[in-house]
Amino acid sequence: MKLVSRESDRLVFRLDSREYDALRAAVALRSHLTRRPRPLTGDTAIPAALREAEAELSVALAEHRQDLTTGVDALLNDPARCAAQSRGVHRLTLSTADANLLLQALGDLRMGAWERLGCPDFEAGERPGVNEDNFLCLWAMQVSDLFQAHLLRGLMGDD
């Protein structure tokens, strides 16, 4: 993924066919690595108002994730923003809002993969070995990291 141009509210990236396929696969993988709701409190004797607020938060988060999916699908299926060129190359034109939407979706994918791996503490040196059961989670984390890094460099003005 290469930043081709940057204007005040517009980034243009060039993705070769492998990068484009990886981005599409990562976005599609989000539906298989859904985030698990985490209770805010572990106590069963919590007030009803707190349980109700927690349920409302869960619904709002699910709606937000669905909005992310819808927005990213619309972005990648819009020929004006994701234009196919010769030999599988794609030109991805993003507004700042589009880039932030994609960053959120990739972050959600990364968190879902991390949770599926059992929330390892990478900073403490916990490194799950690659095997058939966790390969997709590790791949999703790597790919989301790479795409997020390119998007953030573009947004921050770092070439």
Tab-separated table of C-alpha atoms in Angstrom, residues 53-115:
chain	number	residue	atom	x	y	z
A	53	ALA	CA	-27.013	0.317	31.097
A	54	GLU	CA	-24.667	-2.563	30.312
A	55	ALA	CA	-27.295	-4.149	28.036
A	56	GLU	CA	-27.819	-0.815	26.248
A	57	LEU	CA	-24.063	-0.444	25.796
A	58	SER	CA	-23.880	-3.922	24.289
A	59	VAL	CA	-26.632	-3.082	21.793
A	60	ALA	CA	-24.970	0.239	20.889
A	61	LEU	CA	-21.617	-1.479	20.305
A	62	ALA	CA	-23.247	-4.105	18.084
A	63	GLU	CA	-24.940	-1.339	16.068
A	64	HIS	CA	-21.627	0.528	15.769
A	65	ARG	CA	-19.876	-2.597	14.486
A	66	GLN	CA	-22.651	-3.109	11.935
A	67	ASP	CA	-22.289	0.525	10.827
A	68	LEU	CA	-18.534	-0.067	10.426
A	69	THR	CA	-19.180	-3.111	8.264
A	70	THR	CA	-21.717	-1.274	6.125
A	71	GLY	CA	-19.461	1.763	5.749
A	72	VAL	CA	-16.341	-0.205	4.816
A	73	ASP	CA	-18.286	-2.366	2.347
A	74	ALA	CA	-19.710	0.782	0.730
A	75	LEU	CA	-16.233	2.310	0.580
A	76	LEU	CA	-14.562	-0.705	-1.035
A	77	ASN	CA	-17.456	-1.267	-3.451
A	78	ASP	CA	-17.608	2.373	-4.590
A	79	PRO	CA	-15.747	2.639	-7.926
A	80	ALA	CA	-15.169	6.356	-7.327
A	81	ARG	CA	-13.297	5.678	-4.066
A	82	CYS	CA	-11.830	2.241	-4.853
A	83	ALA	CA	-11.067	2.229	-8.561
A	84	ALA	CA	-9.743	-0.860	-10.305
A	85	GLN	CA	-6.877	-0.204	-12.665
A	86	SER	CA	-4.775	-2.456	-14.865
A	87	ARG	CA	-3.209	-5.701	-13.580
A	88	GLY	CA	-5.264	-5.843	-10.398
A	89	VAL	CA	-4.003	-2.514	-9.069
A	90	HIS	CA	-6.538	-0.430	-7.148
A	91	ARG	CA	-6.536	3.275	-6.372
A	92	LEU	CA	-8.109	3.916	-2.983
A	93	THR	CA	-9.223	7.522	-2.466
A	94	LEU	CA	-10.128	8.286	1.136
A	95	SER	CA	-11.450	11.311	2.914
A	96	THR	CA	-10.268	11.737	6.496
A	97	ALA	CA	-13.583	10.256	7.636
A	98	ASP	CA	-13.140	7.253	5.304
A	99	ALA	CA	-9.620	6.646	6.621
A	100	ASN	CA	-10.881	6.802	10.211
A	101	LEU	CA	-13.697	4.383	9.376
A	102	LEU	CA	-11.199	1.932	7.901
A	103	LEU	CA	-8.917	2.376	10.919
A	104	GLN	CA	-11.804	1.551	13.258
A	105	ALA	CA	-12.774	-1.542	11.282
A	106	LEU	CA	-9.166	-2.776	11.224
A	107	GLY	CA	-8.848	-2.069	14.950
A	108	ASP	CA	-12.024	-4.045	15.592
A	109	LEU	CA	-10.604	-6.935	13.547
A	110	ARG	CA	-7.358	-6.819	15.490
A	111	MET	CA	-9.164	-6.844	18.845
A	112	GLY	CA	-11.410	-9.725	17.784
A	113	ALA	CA	-8.355	-11.751	16.726
A	114	TRP	CA	-6.531	-10.903	19.963
A	115	GLU	CA	-9.531	-11.980	22.041
